[in-house]
């Protein structure tokens, strides 16, 4: 049981490049989330998917798109990376449709945009 | 706007003593509160939660207290152990809204 896995662990992009961060969970959770964490700040919600087939914006969605590929997988895409998107990205999942159920987090992807 | 604030970036305590981590919030609509613990190079892990209908929730060495009138919650760890050294995040949310807001975190160091 791997829990929540994220790929890649590290990535360096040039401004304007695109990339997709992958997330998968093997706990049969309904809801999945993408957060970013910046120095001196808490985690901020980018997008979430309350159930398969649905996605919604969080606190900081600009510059990102998401796809809930199936119940297991939730990807985050940066179409045209900007230095302001340099951050650590965490994916999370929960049993229920609401976030107040315990969230399980992946190990994170450290992204640098130059 | 920072709706959840952890005003102490760091805290150092001696092993065996009590650790008290504090958190304040500004949104009176928040009704569910959680604490997460994070080690370096790992994702956060859930620690304990409390709903607004309670003022205390206990799980082993960890107790969370909620003071709704002051919009304040605290996490008590008794007794503190060196393995508790980590960054602790306070988080809050409103009802069925999935938009969970996190504080900036407090780095706890427990000295042997």
PDB file of C-alpha atoms in Angstrom:
ATOM      1  CA  UNK A   1       0.000   0.000   0.000  1.00  0.00           C
ATOM      2  CA  UNK A   2       1.969   3.019  -1.279  1.00  0.00           C
ATOM      3  CA  UNK A   3      -0.561   5.665  -0.156  1.00  0.00           C
ATOM      4  CA  UNK A   4      -0.190   8.848  -2.207  1.00  0.00           C
ATOM      5  CA  UNK A   5       2.624   8.959  -4.757  1.00  0.00           C
ATOM      6  CA  UNK A   6       3.842  11.955  -6.723  1.00  0.00           C
ATOM      7  CA  UNK A   7       6.131  12.227  -9.726  1.00  0.00           C
ATOM      8  CA  UNK A   8       8.561  13.762 -10.321  1.00  0.00           C
ATOM      9  CA  UNK A   9      10.237  14.544  -6.973  1.00  0.00           C
ATOM     10  CA  UNK A  10      12.221  17.443  -8.414  1.00  0.00           C
ATOM     11  CA  UNK A  11      11.895  19.502 -11.596  1.00  0.00           C
ATOM     12  CA  UNK A  12      13.588  22.565 -13.067  1.00  0.00           C
ATOM     13  CA  UNK A  13      11.762  24.440 -15.820  1.00  0.00           C
ATOM     14  CA  UNK A  14      12.544  27.500 -17.882  1.00  0.00           C
ATOM     15  CA  UNK A  15       9.980  30.291 -18.010  1.00  0.00           C
ATOM     16  CA  UNK A  16       7.307  29.462 -20.571  1.00  0.00           C
ATOM     17  CA  UNK A  17       7.820  25.692 -20.516  1.00  0.00           C
ATOM     18  CA  UNK A  18       4.962  23.377 -19.653  1.00  0.00           C
ATOM     19  CA  UNK A  19       4.802  20.282 -17.509  1.00  0.00           C
ATOM     20  CA  UNK A  20       2.403  17.958 -15.739  1.00  0.00           C
ATOM     21  CA  UNK A  21       2.748  16.825 -12.138  1.00  0.00           C
ATOM     22  CA  UNK A  22       1.336  13.367 -11.542  1.00  0.00           C
ATOM     23  CA  UNK A  23      -0.424  12.114  -8.431  1.00  0.00           C
ATOM     24  CA  UNK A  24      -1.895   8.700  -7.679  1.00  0.00           C
ATOM     25  CA  UNK A  25      -3.474   7.131  -4.590  1.00  0.00           C
ATOM     26  CA  UNK A  26      -4.208   3.482  -3.881  1.00  0.00           C
ATOM     27  CA  UNK A  27      -6.553   3.957  -0.907  1.00  0.00           C
ATOM     28  CA  UNK A  28      -9.785   4.117  -2.928  1.00  0.00           C
ATOM     29  CA  UNK A  29     -10.297   7.715  -1.788  1.00  0.00           C
ATOM     30  CA  UNK A  30     -12.991   9.814  -3.428  1.00  0.00           C
ATOM     31  CA  UNK A  31     -11.455  13.260  -3.049  1.00  0.00           C
ATOM     32  CA  UNK A  32      -8.080  14.550  -4.200  1.00  0.00           C
ATOM     33  CA  UNK A  33      -6.317  17.901  -3.804  1.00  0.00           C
ATOM     34  CA  UNK A  34      -3.362  19.894  -5.061  1.00  0.00           C
ATOM     35  CA  UNK A  35      -1.585  22.355  -2.760  1.00  0.00           C
ATOM     36  CA  UNK A  36       1.462  24.540  -3.040  1.00  0.00           C
ATOM     37  CA  UNK A  37       3.733  25.515  -0.169  1.00  0.00           C
ATOM     38  CA  UNK A  38       5.932  28.598  -0.315  1.00  0.00           C
ATOM     39  CA  UNK A  39       8.555  29.658   2.255  1.00  0.00           C
ATOM     40  CA  UNK A  40       6.976  31.270   5.308  1.00  0.00           C
ATOM     41  CA  UNK A  41       3.492  30.356   4.193  1.00  0.00           C
ATOM     42  CA  UNK A  42       1.158  27.500   4.837  1.00  0.00           C
ATOM     43  CA  UNK A  43      -0.201  25.195   2.200  1.00  0.00           C
ATOM     44  CA  UNK A  44      -2.571  26.856  -0.256  1.00  0.00           C
ATOM     45  CA  UNK A  45      -5.179  24.909  -2.180  1.00  0.00           C
ATOM     46  CA  UNK A  46      -4.824  25.137  -5.955  1.00  0.00           C
ATOM     47  CA  UNK A  47      -7.553  22.770  -7.171  1.00  0.00           C
ATOM     48  CA  UNK A  48      -9.504  19.863  -5.783  1.00  0.00           C
ATOM     49  CA  UNK A  49     -11.656  17.031  -7.046  1.00  0.00           C
ATOM     50  CA  UNK A  50     -14.436  16.037  -4.660  1.00  0.00           C
ATOM     51  CA  UNK A  51     -15.202  12.927  -6.685  1.00  0.00           C
ATOM     52  CA  UNK A  52     -14.269  11.292  -9.969  1.00  0.00           C
ATOM     53  CA  UNK A  53     -15.385  13.499 -12.848  1.00  0.00           C
ATOM     54  CA  UNK A  54     -15.494  16.774 -10.914  1.00  0.00           C
ATOM     55  CA  UNK A  55     -12.891  19.480 -10.315  1.00  0.00           C
ATOM     56  CA  UNK A  56     -13.105  22.865  -8.588  1.00  0.00           C
ATOM     57  CA  UNK A  57     -10.867  25.849  -8.026  1.00  0.00           C
ATOM     58  CA  UNK A  58      -9.227  26.460  -4.705  1.00  0.00           C
ATOM     59  CA  UNK A  59      -7.563  29.559  -3.304  1.00  0.00           C
ATOM     60  CA  UNK A  60      -4.816  29.982  -5.951  1.00  0.00           C
ATOM     61  CA  UNK A  61      -5.889  28.371  -9.281  1.00  0.00           C
ATOM     62  CA  UNK A  62      -4.453  30.894 -11.756  1.00  0.00           C
ATOM     63  CA  UNK A  63      -1.831  29.428 -14.097  1.00  0.00           C
ATOM     64  CA  UNK A  64      -2.844  25.816 -13.431  1.00  0.00           C
ATOM     65  CA  UNK A  65      -5.153  23.196 -14.878  1.00  0.00           C
ATOM     66  CA  UNK A  66      -6.091  19.807 -13.485  1.00  0.00           C
ATOM     67  CA  UNK A  67      -7.423  16.496 -14.719  1.00  0.00           C
ATOM     68  CA  UNK A  68      -9.069  13.787 -12.631  1.00  0.00           C
ATOM     69  CA  UNK A  69      -8.089  10.969 -14.948  1.00  0.00           C
ATOM     70  CA  UNK A  70      -9.852   8.273 -12.903  1.00  0.00           C
ATOM     71  CA  UNK A  71     -10.506   7.592  -9.231  1.00  0.00           C
ATOM     72  CA  UNK A  72      -6.806   6.957  -8.545  1.00  0.00           C
ATOM     73  CA  UNK A  73      -5.119   9.743 -10.490  1.00  0.00           C
ATOM     74  CA  UNK A  74      -5.213  13.547 -10.342  1.00  0.00           C
ATOM     75  CA  UNK A  75      -2.747  15.553 -12.418  1.00  0.00           C
ATOM     76  CA  UNK A  76      -1.728  19.212 -12.250  1.00  0.00           C
ATOM     77  CA  UNK A  77      -0.586  21.008 -15.396  1.00  0.00           C
ATOM     78  CA  UNK A  78       1.405  24.198 -15.771  1.00  0.00           C
ATOM     79  CA  UNK A  79       0.842  25.403 -19.342  1.00  0.00           C
ATOM     80  CA  UNK A  80       3.398  28.223 -19.310  1.00  0.00           C
ATOM     81  CA  UNK A  81       5.568  28.165 -16.211  1.00  0.00           C
ATOM     82  CA  UNK A  82       6.470  31.406 -14.457  1.00  0.00           C
ATOM     83  CA  UNK A  83       9.076  32.064 -11.712  1.00  0.00           C
ATOM     84  CA  UNK A  84       6.174  32.776  -9.314  1.00  0.00           C
ATOM     85  CA  UNK A  85       5.241  29.102  -9.613  1.00  0.00           C
ATOM     86  CA  UNK A  86       8.498  28.025  -7.987  1.00  0.00           C
ATOM     87  CA  UNK A  87       7.214  26.087  -5.003  1.00  0.00           C
ATOM     88  CA  UNK A  88       6.770  22.688  -3.398  1.00  0.00           C
ATOM     89  CA  UNK A  89       3.607  20.988  -4.636  1.00  0.00           C
ATOM     90  CA  UNK A  90       1.708  18.477  -2.544  1.00  0.00           C
ATOM     91  CA  UNK A  91      -1.065  16.166  -3.607  1.00  0.00           C
ATOM     92  CA  UNK A  92      -3.513  14.830  -1.000  1.00  0.00           C
ATOM     93  CA  UNK A  93      -6.541  12.565  -0.818  1.00  0.00           C
ATOM     94  CA  UNK A  94      -9.395  11.830   1.578  1.00  0.00           C
ATOM     95  CA  UNK A  95     -12.085   9.203   2.004  1.00  0.00           C
ATOM     96  CA  UNK A  96     -15.025  11.521   2.009  1.00  0.00           C
ATOM     97  CA  UNK A  97     -16.394  14.257  -0.188  1.00  0.00           C
ATOM     98  CA  UNK A  98     -15.363  16.958   2.266  1.00  0.00           C
ATOM     99  CA  UNK A  99     -11.880  17.888   3.357  1.00  0.00           C
ATOM    100  CA  UNK A 100     -12.572  17.477   7.028  1.00  0.00           C
ATOM    101  CA  UNK A 101     -11.835  13.833   6.717  1.00  0.00           C
ATOM    102  CA  UNK A 102      -8.207  13.105   7.421  1.00  0.00           C
ATOM    103  CA  UNK A 103      -6.076  14.067   4.422  1.00  0.00           C
ATOM    104  CA  UNK A 104      -3.211  11.849   3.301  1.00  0.00           C
ATOM    105  CA  UNK A 105      -0.400  13.724   1.585  1.00  0.00           C
ATOM    106  CA  UNK A 106       2.195  12.664  -0.936  1.00  0.00           C
ATOM    107  CA  UNK A 107       5.900  13.473  -0.429  1.00  0.00           C
ATOM    108  CA  UNK A 108       5.820  16.551  -2.638  1.00  0.00           C
ATOM    109  CA  UNK A 109       7.351  17.803  -5.892  1.00  0.00           C
ATOM    110  CA  UNK A 110       9.922  20.575  -5.632  1.00  0.00           C
ATOM    111  CA  UNK A 111       9.592  22.770  -8.730  1.00  0.00           C
ATOM    112  CA  UNK A 112      11.980  25.549  -9.709  1.00  0.00           C
ATOM    113  CA  UNK A 113      11.173  27.879 -12.594  1.00  0.00           C
ATOM    114  CA  UNK A 114      14.123  29.954 -13.857  1.00  0.00           C
TER     115      UNK A 114
ATOM    116  CA  UNK B   1      -5.445  37.549   3.459  1.00  0.00           C
ATOM    117  CA  UNK B   2      -4.094  35.193   6.078  1.00  0.00           C
ATOM    118  CA  UNK B   3      -7.206  33.739   7.699  1.00  0.00           C
ATOM    119  CA  UNK B   4      -5.231  31.297   9.834  1.00  0.00           C
ATOM    120  CA  UNK B   5      -2.212  32.582  11.721  1.00  0.00           C
ATOM    121  CA  UNK B   6       0.511  30.865  13.662  1.00  0.00           C
ATOM    122  CA  UNK B   7       2.439  33.738  15.165  1.00  0.00           C
ATOM    123  CA  UNK B   8       5.316  31.715  16.572  1.00  0.00           C
ATOM    124  CA  UNK B   9       7.623  30.498  13.786  1.00  0.00           C
ATOM    125  CA  UNK B  10       9.526  28.311  16.226  1.00  0.00           C
ATOM    126  CA  UNK B  11       9.325  26.761  19.689  1.00  0.00           C
ATOM    127  CA  UNK B  12      11.947  24.895  21.682  1.00  0.00           C
ATOM    128  CA  UNK B  13      11.123  22.716  24.707  1.00  0.00           C
ATOM    129  CA  UNK B  14      12.885  20.173  26.865  1.00  0.00           C
ATOM    130  CA  UNK B  15      12.077  16.495  26.542  1.00  0.00           C
ATOM    131  CA  UNK B  16       9.341  15.470  28.970  1.00  0.00           C
ATOM    132  CA  UNK B  17       7.882  18.978  29.280  1.00  0.00           C
ATOM    133  CA  UNK B  18       4.711  20.308  27.696  1.00  0.00           C
ATOM    134  CA  UNK B  19       4.719  21.844  24.214  1.00  0.00           C
ATOM    135  CA  UNK B  20       1.972  24.367  23.476  1.00  0.00           C
ATOM    136  CA  UNK B  21       1.457  25.462  19.891  1.00  0.00           C
ATOM    137  CA  UNK B  22      -0.965  28.271  19.189  1.00  0.00           C
ATOM    138  CA  UNK B  23      -3.158  29.221  16.253  1.00  0.00           C
ATOM    139  CA  UNK B  24      -5.547  32.117  15.632  1.00  0.00           C
ATOM    140  CA  UNK B  25      -8.149  32.496  12.922  1.00  0.00           C
ATOM    141  CA  UNK B  26     -10.199  35.389  11.618  1.00  0.00           C
ATOM    142  CA  UNK B  27     -13.059  33.716   9.741  1.00  0.00           C
ATOM    143  CA  UNK B  28     -15.945  33.089  12.153  1.00  0.00           C
ATOM    144  CA  UNK B  29     -17.472  30.682   9.620  1.00  0.00           C
ATOM    145  CA  UNK B  30     -14.710  28.124  10.187  1.00  0.00           C
ATOM    146  CA  UNK B  31     -16.162  25.168  12.033  1.00  0.00           C
ATOM    147  CA  UNK B  32     -13.578  22.422  11.691  1.00  0.00           C
ATOM    148  CA  UNK B  33      -9.951  22.615  12.709  1.00  0.00           C
ATOM    149  CA  UNK B  34      -7.041  20.278  12.168  1.00  0.00           C
ATOM    150  CA  UNK B  35      -3.380  19.953  13.095  1.00  0.00           C
ATOM    151  CA  UNK B  36      -0.824  18.425  10.757  1.00  0.00           C
ATOM    152  CA  UNK B  37       2.778  17.513  11.433  1.00  0.00           C
ATOM    153  CA  UNK B  38       5.505  17.691   8.803  1.00  0.00           C
ATOM    154  CA  UNK B  39       9.007  16.258   8.752  1.00  0.00           C
ATOM    155  CA  UNK B  40      11.595  17.545   6.222  1.00  0.00           C
ATOM    156  CA  UNK B  41      11.233  16.157   2.694  1.00  0.00           C
ATOM    157  CA  UNK B  42       7.920  14.489   3.564  1.00  0.00           C
ATOM    158  CA  UNK B  43       4.287  15.436   3.130  1.00  0.00           C
ATOM    159  CA  UNK B  44       2.248  16.605   6.119  1.00  0.00           C
ATOM    160  CA  UNK B  45       0.572  13.918   8.225  1.00  0.00           C
ATOM    161  CA  UNK B  46      -2.712  14.374  10.041  1.00  0.00           C
ATOM    162  CA  UNK B  47      -2.412  14.632  13.801  1.00  0.00           C
ATOM    163  CA  UNK B  48      -5.704  15.604  15.431  1.00  0.00           C
ATOM    164  CA  UNK B  49      -8.878  17.547  14.664  1.00  0.00           C
ATOM    165  CA  UNK B  50     -11.747  19.274  16.439  1.00  0.00           C
ATOM    166  CA  UNK B  51     -15.144  20.503  15.354  1.00  0.00           C
ATOM    167  CA  UNK B  52     -16.624  23.748  16.580  1.00  0.00           C
ATOM    168  CA  UNK B  53     -19.219  21.950  18.696  1.00  0.00           C
ATOM    169  CA  UNK B  54     -16.441  20.838  21.041  1.00  0.00           C
ATOM    170  CA  UNK B  55     -13.870  22.757  23.038  1.00  0.00           C
ATOM    171  CA  UNK B  56     -11.413  19.913  23.592  1.00  0.00           C
ATOM    172  CA  UNK B  57     -10.287  16.768  21.831  1.00  0.00           C
ATOM    173  CA  UNK B  58      -7.663  14.383  23.131  1.00  0.00           C
ATOM    174  CA  UNK B  59      -5.679  11.620  21.452  1.00  0.00           C
ATOM    175  CA  UNK B  60      -2.920  10.115  23.543  1.00  0.00           C
ATOM    176  CA  UNK B  61      -0.251  12.727  24.214  1.00  0.00           C
ATOM    177  CA  UNK B  62      -1.978  15.265  21.968  1.00  0.00           C
ATOM    178  CA  UNK B  63      -4.833  17.549  23.011  1.00  0.00           C
ATOM    179  CA  UNK B  64      -6.395  20.325  20.985  1.00  0.00           C
ATOM    180  CA  UNK B  65      -8.308  23.126  22.706  1.00  0.00           C
ATOM    181  CA  UNK B  66     -10.702  25.444  20.886  1.00  0.00           C
ATOM    182  CA  UNK B  67     -11.817  28.848  22.169  1.00  0.00           C
ATOM    183  CA  UNK B  68     -14.427  30.034  19.688  1.00  0.00           C
ATOM    184  CA  UNK B  69     -15.038  33.388  21.303  1.00  0.00           C
ATOM    185  CA  UNK B  70     -11.339  34.215  21.020  1.00  0.00           C
ATOM    186  CA  UNK B  71     -10.997  32.493  17.623  1.00  0.00           C
ATOM    187  CA  UNK B  72      -8.044  30.637  19.049  1.00  0.00           C
ATOM    188  CA  UNK B  73      -6.934  27.042  19.204  1.00  0.00           C
ATOM    189  CA  UNK B  74      -3.934  25.368  20.721  1.00  0.00           C
ATOM    190  CA  UNK B  75      -2.210  22.005  20.519  1.00  0.00           C
ATOM    191  CA  UNK B  76      -0.717  20.552  23.698  1.00  0.00           C
ATOM    192  CA  UNK B  77       1.829  17.753  23.564  1.00  0.00           C
ATOM    193  CA  UNK B  78       2.506  16.066  26.896  1.00  0.00           C
ATOM    194  CA  UNK B  79       5.109  14.775  27.459  1.00  0.00           C
ATOM    195  CA  UNK B  80       7.164  16.076  24.558  1.00  0.00           C
ATOM    196  CA  UNK B  81       9.583  13.661  22.915  1.00  0.00           C
ATOM    197  CA  UNK B  82      12.527  14.299  20.555  1.00  0.00           C
ATOM    198  CA  UNK B  83      10.590  12.512  17.784  1.00  0.00           C
ATOM    199  CA  UNK B  84       7.969  15.268  18.021  1.00  0.00           C
ATOM    200  CA  UNK B  85      10.479  17.703  16.496  1.00  0.00           C
ATOM    201  CA  UNK B  86       8.790  18.806  13.254  1.00  0.00           C
ATOM    202  CA  UNK B  87       6.811  21.653  11.722  1.00  0.00           C
ATOM    203  CA  UNK B  88       3.204  21.809  12.928  1.00  0.00           C
ATOM    204  CA  UNK B  89       0.495  23.317  10.750  1.00  0.00           C
ATOM    205  CA  UNK B  90      -2.869  24.478  11.959  1.00  0.00           C
ATOM    206  CA  UNK B  91      -5.692  24.301   9.383  1.00  0.00           C
ATOM    207  CA  UNK B  92      -9.314  25.399   9.339  1.00  0.00           C
ATOM    208  CA  UNK B  93     -12.301  25.004   7.102  1.00  0.00           C
ATOM    209  CA  UNK B  94     -15.930  26.018   6.781  1.00  0.00           C
ATOM    210  CA  UNK B  95     -18.570  23.316   6.765  1.00  0.00           C
ATOM    211  CA  UNK B  96     -18.712  21.446   3.478  1.00  0.00           C
ATOM    212  CA  UNK B  97     -16.331  23.826   1.761  1.00  0.00           C
ATOM    213  CA  UNK B  98     -13.247  21.962   0.576  1.00  0.00           C
ATOM    214  CA  UNK B  99     -11.113  25.095   0.761  1.00  0.00           C
ATOM    215  CA  UNK B 100      -8.970  24.317   3.806  1.00  0.00           C
ATOM    216  CA  UNK B 101      -6.822  27.224   5.006  1.00  0.00           C
ATOM    217  CA  UNK B 102      -3.454  26.559   6.609  1.00  0.00           C
ATOM    218  CA  UNK B 103      -1.290  28.599   8.933  1.00  0.00           C
ATOM    219  CA  UNK B 104       2.379  29.182   8.107  1.00  0.00           C
ATOM    220  CA  UNK B 105       3.527  26.553  10.596  1.00  0.00           C
ATOM    221  CA  UNK B 106       5.513  26.405  13.840  1.00  0.00           C
ATOM    222  CA  UNK B 107       8.802  24.547  13.980  1.00  0.00           C
ATOM    223  CA  UNK B 108       8.960  22.577  17.237  1.00  0.00           C
ATOM    224  CA  UNK B 109      12.312  21.391  18.558  1.00  0.00           C
ATOM    225  CA  UNK B 110      12.312  19.010  21.503  1.00  0.00           C
ATOM    226  CA  UNK B 111      15.720  18.826  23.158  1.00  0.00           C
ATOM    227  CA  UNK B 112      16.862  15.610  24.889  1.00  0.00           C
TER     228      UNK B 112
END
